[in-house]
GROMACS .gro file of C-alpha atoms in nm:
model
  452
    1UNK     CA    1  -0.673 -10.294 -16.057
    2UNK     CA    2  -0.347 -10.473 -16.116
    3UNK     CA    3  -0.314 -10.837 -16.012
    4UNK     CA    4   0.018 -10.625 -15.761
    5UNK     CA    5  -0.219 -10.319 -15.638
    6UNK     CA    6  -0.402 -10.592 -15.509
    7UNK     CA    7  -0.141 -10.834 -15.307
    8UNK     CA    8  -0.021 -10.483 -15.209
    9UNK     CA    9  -0.351 -10.343 -15.090
   10UNK     CA   10  -0.435 -10.685 -14.876
   11UNK     CA   11  -0.031 -10.689 -14.744
   12UNK     CA   12  -0.090 -10.320 -14.596
   13UNK     CA   13  -0.440 -10.426 -14.445
   14UNK     CA   14  -0.288 -10.705 -14.277
   15UNK     CA   15   0.012 -10.469 -14.198
   16UNK     CA   16  -0.221 -10.243 -13.995
   17UNK     CA   17  -0.426 -10.537 -13.894
   18UNK     CA   18  -0.052 -10.653 -13.691
   19UNK     CA   19  -0.018 -10.297 -13.604
   20UNK     CA   20  -0.352 -10.262 -13.415
   21UNK     CA   21  -0.332 -10.592 -13.270
   22UNK     CA   22  -0.026 -10.487 -13.073
   23UNK     CA   23  -0.131 -10.182 -12.998
   24UNK     CA   24  -0.498 -10.326 -12.840
   25UNK     CA   25  -0.290 -10.553 -12.649
   26UNK     CA   26  -0.058 -10.337 -12.506
   27UNK     CA   27  -0.385 -10.085 -12.343
   28UNK     CA   28  -0.445 -10.081 -11.995
   29UNK     CA   29  -0.789 -10.218 -12.101
   30UNK     CA   30  -0.703 -10.502 -12.213
   31UNK     CA   31  -0.411 -10.614 -11.981
   32UNK     CA   32  -0.621 -10.574 -11.664
   33UNK     CA   33  -0.896 -10.713 -11.838
   34UNK     CA   34  -0.768 -11.013 -12.049
   35UNK     CA   35  -0.393 -10.978 -12.006
   36UNK     CA   36  -0.414 -11.387 -11.810
   37UNK     CA   37  -0.643 -11.465 -12.110
   38UNK     CA   38  -0.393 -11.397 -12.416
   39UNK     CA   39  -0.137 -11.547 -12.207
   40UNK     CA   40  -0.368 -11.881 -12.145
   41UNK     CA   41  -0.482 -11.855 -12.530
   42UNK     CA   42  -0.029 -11.791 -12.608
   43UNK     CA   43   0.046 -12.091 -12.414
   44UNK     CA   44  -0.242 -12.378 -12.553
   45UNK     CA   45  -0.032 -12.285 -12.895
   46UNK     CA   46   0.363 -12.345 -12.802
   47UNK     CA   47   0.187 -12.632 -12.622
   48UNK     CA   48  -0.015 -12.769 -12.865
   49UNK     CA   49   0.326 -12.775 -13.086
   50UNK     CA   50   0.574 -12.868 -12.782
   51UNK     CA   51   0.344 -13.088 -12.605
   52UNK     CA   52   0.466 -13.154 -12.220
   53UNK     CA   53   0.321 -13.461 -12.099
   54UNK     CA   54   0.507 -13.594 -12.351
   55UNK     CA   55   0.872 -13.519 -12.167
   56UNK     CA   56   0.956 -13.723 -11.905
   57UNK     CA   57   1.289 -13.752 -11.705
   58UNK     CA   58   1.489 -14.051 -11.562
   59UNK     CA   59   1.724 -13.941 -11.315
   60UNK     CA   60   2.080 -14.192 -11.320
   61UNK     CA   61   2.164 -14.214 -10.960
   62UNK     CA   62   2.575 -14.193 -11.137
   63UNK     CA   63   2.678 -13.962 -10.867
   64UNK     CA   64   2.884 -14.061 -10.548
   65UNK     CA   65   2.905 -13.790 -10.267
   66UNK     CA   66   3.223 -13.623 -10.225
   67UNK     CA   67   3.314 -13.555  -9.917
   68UNK     CA   68   3.585 -13.277  -9.994
   69UNK     CA   69   3.181 -13.070 -10.130
   70UNK     CA   70   3.058 -13.160  -9.735
   71UNK     CA   71   3.078 -12.839  -9.656
   72UNK     CA   72   2.980 -12.593  -9.875
   73UNK     CA   73   2.672 -12.840  -9.902
   74UNK     CA   74   2.626 -12.766  -9.529
   75UNK     CA   75   2.629 -12.377  -9.589
   76UNK     CA   76   2.427 -12.411  -9.899
   77UNK     CA   77   2.160 -12.609  -9.699
   78UNK     CA   78   2.209 -12.327  -9.414
   79UNK     CA   79   2.097 -12.052  -9.625
   80UNK     CA   80   1.812 -12.195  -9.771
   81UNK     CA   81   1.706 -12.298  -9.428
   82UNK     CA   82   1.712 -11.902  -9.305
   83UNK     CA   83   1.593 -11.765  -9.643
   84UNK     CA   84   1.283 -11.990  -9.495
   85UNK     CA   85   1.348 -11.885  -9.063
   86UNK     CA   86   1.004 -11.678  -8.902
   87UNK     CA   87   1.128 -11.356  -8.789
   88UNK     CA   88   0.846 -11.287  -8.530
   89UNK     CA   89   0.865 -11.482  -8.202
   90UNK     CA   90   0.544 -11.628  -8.258
   91UNK     CA   91   0.611 -11.867  -8.612
   92UNK     CA   92   0.820 -12.151  -8.595
   93UNK     CA   93   1.003 -12.229  -8.865
   94UNK     CA   94   0.936 -12.360  -9.110
   95UNK     CA   95   1.259 -12.535  -9.188
   96UNK     CA   96   1.398 -12.731  -8.895
   97UNK     CA   97   1.743 -12.635  -8.885
   98UNK     CA   98   1.983 -13.001  -8.852
   99UNK     CA   99   2.322 -13.180  -8.919
  100UNK     CA  100   2.323 -13.294  -9.218
  101UNK     CA  101   2.539 -13.666  -9.230
  102UNK     CA  102   2.583 -13.718  -9.622
  103UNK     CA  103   2.503 -14.123  -9.641
  104UNK     CA  104   2.544 -14.222 -10.009
  105UNK     CA  105   2.520 -14.602  -9.984
  106UNK     CA  106   2.166 -14.589  -9.842
  107UNK     CA  107   1.983 -14.867  -9.908
  108UNK     CA  108   1.836 -14.941 -10.207
  109UNK     CA  109   1.471 -14.993 -10.089
  110UNK     CA  110   1.283 -14.766  -9.839
  111UNK     CA  111   1.241 -14.833  -9.527
  112UNK     CA  112   1.061 -14.518  -9.338
  113UNK     CA  113   1.173 -14.391  -9.075
  114UNK     CA  114   0.829 -14.357  -8.843
  115UNK     CA  115   0.835 -14.243  -8.482
  116UNK     CA  116   0.510 -14.289  -8.302
  117UNK     CA  117   0.327 -13.939  -8.314
  118UNK     CA  118   0.021 -13.929  -8.040
  119UNK     CA  119  -0.306 -13.874  -8.146
  120UNK     CA  120  -0.428 -13.517  -8.236
  121UNK     CA  121  -0.747 -13.479  -7.951
  122UNK     CA  122  -1.033 -13.372  -8.163
  123UNK     CA  123  -1.222 -13.048  -8.063
  124UNK     CA  124  -1.597 -13.039  -8.052
  125UNK     CA  125  -1.698 -12.857  -8.306
  126UNK     CA  126  -2.049 -12.666  -8.367
  127UNK     CA  127  -2.289 -12.883  -8.745
  128UNK     CA  128  -2.230 -12.570  -8.951
  129UNK     CA  129  -2.022 -12.270  -8.952
  130UNK     CA  130  -1.980 -11.967  -9.261
  131UNK     CA  131  -1.820 -11.699  -9.182
  132UNK     CA  132  -1.870 -11.317  -9.312
  133UNK     CA  133  -1.656 -11.028  -9.349
  134UNK     CA  134  -1.415 -11.160  -9.654
  135UNK     CA  135  -1.369 -10.925  -9.928
  136UNK     CA  136  -1.354 -11.185 -10.273
  137UNK     CA  137  -1.057 -11.105 -10.494
  138UNK     CA  138  -1.071 -11.259 -10.786
  139UNK     CA  139  -0.714 -11.389 -11.015
  140UNK     CA  140  -0.843 -11.225 -11.404
  141UNK     CA  141  -0.697 -11.017 -11.583
  142UNK     CA  142  -0.370 -11.125 -11.496
  143UNK     CA  143  -0.176 -11.477 -11.566
  144UNK     CA  144  -0.131 -11.702 -11.267
  145UNK     CA  145  -0.263 -11.473 -11.017
  146UNK     CA  146  -0.462 -11.709 -10.711
  147UNK     CA  147  -0.120 -11.693 -10.462
  148UNK     CA  148  -0.230 -11.328 -10.446
  149UNK     CA  149  -0.594 -11.299 -10.410
  150UNK     CA  150  -0.600 -11.586 -10.182
  151UNK     CA  151  -0.364 -11.400  -9.941
  152UNK     CA  152  -0.540 -11.085  -9.968
  153UNK     CA  153  -0.898 -11.231  -9.911
  154UNK     CA  154  -0.734 -11.419  -9.579
  155UNK     CA  155  -0.567 -11.086  -9.492
  156UNK     CA  156  -0.913 -10.896  -9.524
  157UNK     CA  157  -1.090 -11.106  -9.306
  158UNK     CA  158  -0.898 -10.929  -9.000
  159UNK     CA  159  -0.932 -10.577  -9.116
  160UNK     CA  160  -0.592 -10.548  -9.359
  161UNK     CA  161  -0.655 -10.288  -9.628
  162UNK     CA  162  -0.495 -10.345  -9.940
  163UNK     CA  163  -0.544 -10.524 -10.266
  164UNK     CA  164  -0.426 -10.814 -10.460
  165UNK     CA  165  -0.195 -10.599 -10.575
  166UNK     CA  166   0.009 -10.513 -10.271
  167UNK     CA  167   0.105 -10.915 -10.189
  168UNK     CA  168   0.164 -10.932 -10.544
  169UNK     CA  169   0.432 -10.687 -10.617
  170UNK     CA  170   0.619 -10.895 -10.332
  171UNK     CA  171   0.490 -11.242 -10.407
  172UNK     CA  172   0.584 -11.203 -10.769
  173UNK     CA  173   0.893 -11.034 -10.788
  174UNK     CA  174   0.740 -10.696 -10.872
  175UNK     CA  175   0.476 -10.613 -11.011
  176UNK     CA  176   0.545 -10.581 -11.368
  177UNK     CA  177   0.624 -10.941 -11.372
  178UNK     CA  178   0.304 -11.103 -11.471
  179UNK     CA  179   0.464 -11.437 -11.622
  180UNK     CA  180   0.563 -11.567 -11.275
  181UNK     CA  181   0.459 -11.922 -11.346
  182UNK     CA  182   0.409 -11.961 -10.982
  183UNK     CA  183   0.418 -11.863 -10.570
  184UNK     CA  184   0.544 -12.047 -10.351
  185UNK     CA  185   0.412 -12.144 -10.003
  186UNK     CA  186   0.665 -12.000  -9.808
  187UNK     CA  187   0.701 -11.716 -10.021
  188UNK     CA  188   0.360 -11.644  -9.862
  189UNK     CA  189   0.420 -11.661  -9.537
  190UNK     CA  190   0.755 -11.387  -9.562
  191UNK     CA  191   0.531 -11.198  -9.717
  192UNK     CA  192   0.259 -11.148  -9.385
  193UNK     CA  193   0.633 -11.176  -9.167
  194UNK     CA  194   0.791 -10.902  -9.392
  195UNK     CA  195   0.509 -10.660  -9.497
  196UNK     CA  196   0.218 -10.687  -9.255
  197UNK     CA  197   0.120 -10.689  -8.887
  198UNK     CA  198   0.006 -11.044  -8.927
  199UNK     CA  199   0.104 -11.362  -8.801
  200UNK     CA  200   0.092 -11.704  -8.991
  201UNK     CA  201   0.072 -12.081  -8.941
  202UNK     CA  202   0.137 -12.270  -9.279
  203UNK     CA  203   0.151 -12.686  -9.240
  204UNK     CA  204   0.133 -12.979  -9.390
  205UNK     CA  205   0.010 -13.302  -9.353
  206UNK     CA  206  -0.375 -13.179  -9.268
  207UNK     CA  207  -0.690 -13.338  -9.247
  208UNK     CA  208  -1.058 -13.242  -9.273
  209UNK     CA  209  -1.063 -13.252  -8.936
  210UNK     CA  210  -0.789 -12.986  -8.830
  211UNK     CA  211  -0.915 -12.775  -9.116
  212UNK     CA  212  -1.313 -12.718  -8.968
  213UNK     CA  213  -1.187 -12.696  -8.629
  214UNK     CA  214  -0.928 -12.376  -8.725
  215UNK     CA  215  -1.313 -12.258  -8.922
  216UNK     CA  216  -1.531 -12.345  -8.616
  217UNK     CA  217  -1.283 -12.113  -8.386
  218UNK     CA  218  -1.318 -11.817  -8.632
  219UNK     CA  219  -1.015 -11.840  -8.833
  220UNK     CA  220  -1.043 -11.867  -9.234
  221UNK     CA  221  -0.780 -12.109  -9.344
  222UNK     CA  222  -0.577 -12.080  -9.682
  223UNK     CA  223  -0.528 -12.493  -9.877
  224UNK     CA  224  -0.322 -12.560 -10.154
  225UNK     CA  225  -0.467 -12.809 -10.419
  226UNK     CA  226  -0.459 -12.923 -10.832
  227UNK     CA  227  -0.696 -12.772 -11.056
  228UNK     CA  228  -0.772 -12.964 -11.302
  229UNK     CA  229  -0.896 -12.677 -11.640
  230UNK     CA  230  -1.045 -12.789 -11.969
  231UNK     CA  231  -0.800 -12.722 -12.257
  232UNK     CA  232  -0.518 -12.627 -11.964
  233UNK     CA  233  -0.452 -13.029 -11.805
  234UNK     CA  234  -0.342 -12.995 -11.435
  235UNK     CA  235  -0.198 -12.692 -11.233
  236UNK     CA  236  -0.202 -12.593 -10.844
  237UNK     CA  237  -0.459 -12.391 -10.751
  238UNK     CA  238  -0.520 -12.196 -10.357
  239UNK     CA  239  -0.808 -12.205 -10.194
  240UNK     CA  240  -1.002 -11.994  -9.893
  241UNK     CA  241  -1.201 -12.198  -9.718
  242UNK     CA  242  -1.470 -11.973  -9.496
  243UNK     CA  243  -1.647 -12.251  -9.366
  244UNK     CA  244  -1.820 -12.587  -9.339
  245UNK     CA  245  -2.162 -12.791  -9.360
  246UNK     CA  246  -2.187 -13.159  -9.151
  247UNK     CA  247  -2.519 -13.214  -9.273
  248UNK     CA  248  -2.369 -13.181  -9.665
  249UNK     CA  249  -2.043 -13.257  -9.564
  250UNK     CA  250  -1.901 -12.980  -9.823
  251UNK     CA  251  -1.675 -12.690  -9.695
  252UNK     CA  252  -1.754 -12.285  -9.792
  253UNK     CA  253  -1.531 -12.206  -9.992
  254UNK     CA  254  -1.355 -11.872 -10.238
  255UNK     CA  255  -1.244 -11.981 -10.547
  256UNK     CA  256  -1.019 -11.622 -10.717
  257UNK     CA  257  -1.121 -11.812 -11.064
  258UNK     CA  258  -1.433 -11.972 -11.045
  259UNK     CA  259  -1.656 -11.729 -10.830
  260UNK     CA  260  -1.678 -11.650 -10.477
  261UNK     CA  261  -1.973 -11.839 -10.259
  262UNK     CA  262  -1.919 -12.155 -10.341
  263UNK     CA  263  -1.909 -12.551 -10.188
  264UNK     CA  264  -1.689 -12.838 -10.263
  265UNK     CA  265  -1.748 -13.165 -10.110
  266UNK     CA  266  -1.497 -13.302  -9.869
  267UNK     CA  267  -1.446 -13.613 -10.046
  268UNK     CA  268  -1.291 -13.390 -10.311
  269UNK     CA  269  -1.139 -13.144 -10.175
  270UNK     CA  270  -0.955 -13.403  -9.941
  271UNK     CA  271  -0.891 -13.584 -10.267
  272UNK     CA  272  -0.727 -13.291 -10.461
  273UNK     CA  273  -0.568 -13.148 -10.174
  274UNK     CA  274  -0.280 -13.496 -10.191
  275UNK     CA  275  -0.094 -13.359 -10.478
  276UNK     CA  276   0.027 -13.031 -10.234
  277UNK     CA  277   0.064 -13.253  -9.942
  278UNK     CA  278  -0.206 -13.146  -9.750
  279UNK     CA  279  -0.078 -12.807  -9.702
  280UNK     CA  280  -0.337 -12.548  -9.484
  281UNK     CA  281  -0.225 -12.193  -9.411
  282UNK     CA  282  -0.358 -11.937  -9.148
  283UNK     CA  283  -0.343 -11.598  -9.091
  284UNK     CA  284  -0.434 -11.383  -8.793
  285UNK     CA  285  -0.380 -11.130  -8.549
  286UNK     CA  286  -0.064 -11.152  -8.305
  287UNK     CA  287  -0.288 -11.146  -8.030
  288UNK     CA  288  -0.459 -11.450  -8.131
  289UNK     CA  289  -0.165 -11.679  -8.138
  290UNK     CA  290  -0.219 -11.842  -7.779
  291UNK     CA  291  -0.574 -11.949  -7.878
  292UNK     CA  292  -0.419 -12.017  -8.257
  293UNK     CA  293  -0.221 -12.281  -8.116
  294UNK     CA  294  -0.464 -12.431  -7.848
  295UNK     CA  295  -0.638 -12.460  -8.187
  296UNK     CA  296  -0.369 -12.659  -8.358
  297UNK     CA  297  -0.301 -12.865  -8.085
  298UNK     CA  298   0.012 -13.103  -8.154
  299UNK     CA  299  -0.018 -12.943  -8.559
  300UNK     CA  300   0.160 -12.678  -8.371
  301UNK     CA  301   0.478 -12.839  -8.384
  302UNK     CA  302   0.612 -12.838  -8.822
  303UNK     CA  303   0.835 -13.139  -8.670
  304UNK     CA  304   0.521 -13.316  -8.567
  305UNK     CA  305   0.320 -13.214  -8.874
  306UNK     CA  306   0.598 -13.336  -9.100
  307UNK     CA  307   0.614 -13.687  -8.962
  308UNK     CA  308   0.211 -13.725  -8.981
  309UNK     CA  309   0.255 -13.612  -9.358
  310UNK     CA  310   0.516 -13.873  -9.364
  311UNK     CA  311   0.287 -14.166  -9.233
  312UNK     CA  312   0.003 -14.050  -9.455
  313UNK     CA  313   0.212 -14.058  -9.794
  314UNK     CA  314   0.384 -14.391  -9.631
  315UNK     CA  315  -0.030 -14.515  -9.593
  316UNK     CA  316  -0.128 -14.408  -9.961
  317UNK     CA  317   0.127 -14.518 -10.149
  318UNK     CA  318   0.046 -14.872 -10.087
  319UNK     CA  319  -0.330 -14.817 -10.148
  320UNK     CA  320  -0.318 -14.594 -10.425
  321UNK     CA  321  -0.246 -14.634 -10.770
  322UNK     CA  322  -0.181 -14.421 -11.081
  323UNK     CA  323  -0.137 -14.059 -11.086
  324UNK     CA  324  -0.253 -14.093 -10.668
  325UNK     CA  325  -0.004 -14.337 -10.632
  326UNK     CA  326   0.245 -14.076 -10.756
  327UNK     CA  327   0.153 -13.819 -10.591
  328UNK     CA  328   0.246 -14.010 -10.237
  329UNK     CA  329   0.551 -14.067 -10.342
  330UNK     CA  330   0.618 -13.758 -10.361
  331UNK     CA  331   0.456 -13.639 -10.067
  332UNK     CA  332   0.692 -13.942  -9.896
  333UNK     CA  333   1.034 -13.751 -10.024
  334UNK     CA  334   0.866 -13.408  -9.950
  335UNK     CA  335   0.850 -13.483  -9.581
  336UNK     CA  336   1.143 -13.670  -9.578
  337UNK     CA  337   1.284 -13.341  -9.731
  338UNK     CA  338   1.179 -13.171  -9.403
  339UNK     CA  339   1.308 -13.414  -9.206
  340UNK     CA  340   1.634 -13.369  -9.335
  341UNK     CA  341   1.633 -13.751  -9.381
  342UNK     CA  342   1.755 -13.692  -9.826
  343UNK     CA  343   1.894 -13.989  -9.919
  344UNK     CA  344   1.525 -14.151  -9.818
  345UNK     CA  345   1.375 -13.895 -10.022
  346UNK     CA  346   1.582 -13.916 -10.339
  347UNK     CA  347   1.446 -14.285 -10.338
  348UNK     CA  348   1.128 -14.126 -10.290
  349UNK     CA  349   1.155 -13.925 -10.572
  350UNK     CA  350   1.330 -14.190 -10.773
  351UNK     CA  351   1.033 -14.375 -10.737
  352UNK     CA  352   0.768 -14.093 -10.819
  353UNK     CA  353   0.892 -14.036 -11.164
  354UNK     CA  354   0.872 -14.405 -11.256
  355UNK     CA  355   0.563 -14.422 -11.146
  356UNK     CA  356   0.461 -14.081 -11.353
  357UNK     CA  357   0.673 -14.198 -11.676
  358UNK     CA  358   0.427 -14.472 -11.646
  359UNK     CA  359   0.105 -14.323 -11.586
  360UNK     CA  360  -0.101 -14.243 -11.979
  361UNK     CA  361   0.004 -13.891 -12.088
  362UNK     CA  362  -0.330 -13.785 -12.074
  363UNK     CA  363  -0.279 -13.814 -11.697
  364UNK     CA  364   0.068 -13.637 -11.608
  365UNK     CA  365   0.027 -13.388 -11.408
  366UNK     CA  366   0.336 -13.176 -11.637
  367UNK     CA  367   0.319 -12.848 -11.402
  368UNK     CA  368   0.456 -13.073 -11.119
  369UNK     CA  369   0.780 -12.992 -10.995
  370UNK     CA  370   0.674 -12.575 -11.156
  371UNK     CA  371   0.469 -12.598 -10.818
  372UNK     CA  372   0.767 -12.827 -10.605
  373UNK     CA  373   1.095 -12.845 -10.532
  374UNK     CA  374   1.207 -13.126 -10.334
  375UNK     CA  375   1.351 -13.352 -10.591
  376UNK     CA  376   1.605 -13.114 -10.655
  377UNK     CA  377   1.668 -13.045 -10.284
  378UNK     CA  378   1.700 -13.434 -10.258
  379UNK     CA  379   1.942 -13.480 -10.529
  380UNK     CA  380   2.078 -13.184 -10.445
  381UNK     CA  381   2.252 -13.322 -10.084
  382UNK     CA  382   2.250 -13.639 -10.172
  383UNK     CA  383   2.552 -13.555 -10.432
  384UNK     CA  384   2.314 -13.622 -10.716
  385UNK     CA  385   2.414 -13.303 -10.916
  386UNK     CA  386   2.404 -13.438 -11.256
  387UNK     CA  387   2.028 -13.511 -11.161
  388UNK     CA  388   1.939 -13.184 -11.010
  389UNK     CA  389   2.108 -13.039 -11.411
  390UNK     CA  390   1.929 -13.260 -11.608
  391UNK     CA  391   1.595 -13.243 -11.423
  392UNK     CA  392   1.621 -12.872 -11.437
  393UNK     CA  393   1.672 -12.898 -11.846
  394UNK     CA  394   1.399 -13.094 -11.866
  395UNK     CA  395   1.117 -12.887 -11.657
  396UNK     CA  396   1.312 -12.524 -11.848
  397UNK     CA  397   1.341 -12.680 -12.182
  398UNK     CA  398   1.000 -12.788 -12.181
  399UNK     CA  399   0.892 -12.499 -12.078
  400UNK     CA  400   0.730 -12.226 -12.328
  401UNK     CA  401   0.900 -11.908 -12.062
  402UNK     CA  402   1.155 -12.161 -11.914
  403UNK     CA  403   1.115 -11.857 -11.555
  404UNK     CA  404   1.102 -12.082 -11.240
  405UNK     CA  405   1.414 -11.913 -11.015
  406UNK     CA  406   1.421 -12.213 -10.863
  407UNK     CA  407   1.516 -12.405 -11.058
  408UNK     CA  408   1.771 -12.187 -11.228
  409UNK     CA  409   1.908 -12.129 -10.828
  410UNK     CA  410   1.894 -12.536 -10.800
  411UNK     CA  411   2.125 -12.566 -11.110
  412UNK     CA  412   2.308 -12.293 -11.039
  413UNK     CA  413   2.447 -12.489 -10.745
  414UNK     CA  414   2.477 -12.857 -10.891
  415UNK     CA  415   2.668 -12.627 -11.176
  416UNK     CA  416   2.921 -12.524 -10.920
  417UNK     CA  417   2.950 -12.843 -10.737
  418UNK     CA  418   3.068 -12.978 -11.015
  419UNK     CA  419   3.307 -12.696 -11.083
  420UNK     CA  420   3.171 -12.451 -11.338
  421UNK     CA  421   3.169 -12.199 -11.087
  422UNK     CA  422   3.088 -11.945 -11.390
  423UNK     CA  423   2.780 -12.116 -11.509
  424UNK     CA  424   2.641 -12.110 -11.133
  425UNK     CA  425   2.677 -11.738 -11.161
  426UNK     CA  426   2.513 -11.716 -11.455
  427UNK     CA  427   2.227 -11.919 -11.319
  428UNK     CA  428   2.143 -11.741 -10.993
  429UNK     CA  429   2.214 -11.450 -11.199
  430UNK     CA  430   1.880 -11.548 -11.356
  431UNK     CA  431   1.713 -11.643 -11.046
  432UNK     CA  432   1.768 -11.283 -10.864
  433UNK     CA  433   1.661 -11.099 -11.211
  434UNK     CA  434   1.358 -11.324 -11.218
  435UNK     CA  435   1.257 -11.285 -10.902
  436UNK     CA  436   1.427 -10.996 -10.734
  437UNK     CA  437   1.284 -11.067 -10.385
  438UNK     CA  438   1.485 -11.450 -10.403
  439UNK     CA  439   1.666 -11.408 -10.095
  440UNK     CA  440   1.827 -11.778 -10.138
  441UNK     CA  441   1.975 -11.649 -10.503
  442UNK     CA  442   2.115 -11.339 -10.375
  443UNK     CA  443   2.287 -11.518 -10.132
  444UNK     CA  444   2.404 -11.767 -10.270
  445UNK     CA  445   2.554 -11.537 -10.583
  446UNK     CA  446   2.666 -11.327 -10.349
  447UNK     CA  447   2.902 -11.589 -10.180
  448UNK     CA  448   3.054 -11.756 -10.488
  449UNK     CA  449   3.116 -11.405 -10.619
  450UNK     CA  450   3.285 -11.336 -10.275
  451UNK     CA  451   3.533 -11.644 -10.327
  452UNK     CA  452   3.643 -11.606 -10.654
   0.00000   0.00000   0.00000
């Protein structure tokens, strides 16, 4: 056989194998059982050649607030707040409504504004609680599916009939969108409000005691924490807690990635919970509303919870080092945002980025701003529009698939503020194409296009 024929045969075999691989990849079996794993492999290859941990962001704080756009900024703030407002009388709005007064000349030193808050009165609890009746759902076979899986678990406890795909189709902007990088807690709340007959409470600033009191009261709790996976690194993750054991100092958990009926120590949960400002979420039937708020006590008031989260972060920023100090400053910024103190929030985020840049590359939680958009909000509402654009560019350019609707949203608003109306329309259009359920994006896109 000639050399040319051998090469033709080899090339033919190679093309056949490639075609077979493509066909197999698109089969229902592979997509349902290995889709998430394949995406994981593809991501690992991309990030091996484009290390995201090497990317840093340096805010320049070079803009000054233009008083002429103050009205537009307030309008945008109101629209974003309205997106998160709950439609049920039993659910307190996640974001308080307040008048925004820009103060661009804020002192560069951070002096937290702390209002003394009353001590939460702990309720007597039994030494061990283990709730039964939760249907376990894993997240495997689909990329980044822990939010739908955990929400389905929490709802199943109350007799909800469905599968993880029901909240998944809503939370990820369509069931066919399998590459969504993150689901925000407010999106989970909106699903409960818009698509079910259940109620939900979402709060930050939680502690182990309130988790145990809710569990003792008969309520599973969803928490958002970090999760470090070998070969993938740091990422955000939801867990469903269904009990605790004081003797062993552990919570009983369902982990949509690692399995059901597992345990996590109090200390491990507290440490990994910090990165998401100690957020917890409870789903419950409407007729349990009075009981839930009795257990929540002061946590029933979201502003009290924001204030507590602020105090926790203020203490931790001075007592912790390394990555945990970074999380503390980021939490401080997020809490100031929630209290509409945007100048303070911007300073806190400036500090958090400086700490991040000083961390060893291997320790950097480079996915952090996939999950939390606080810096965008703080910089935008203090008129630092170029920082908003630069941060969005930094995050999106470092991604294998630049598909964070929130990043396009904030970048679009910042472009509009700087006079680039068409750029704003392009970014906002991208945000709603990525997630058709992204109400804030539709609101702002309609407003801008209507003004042309």
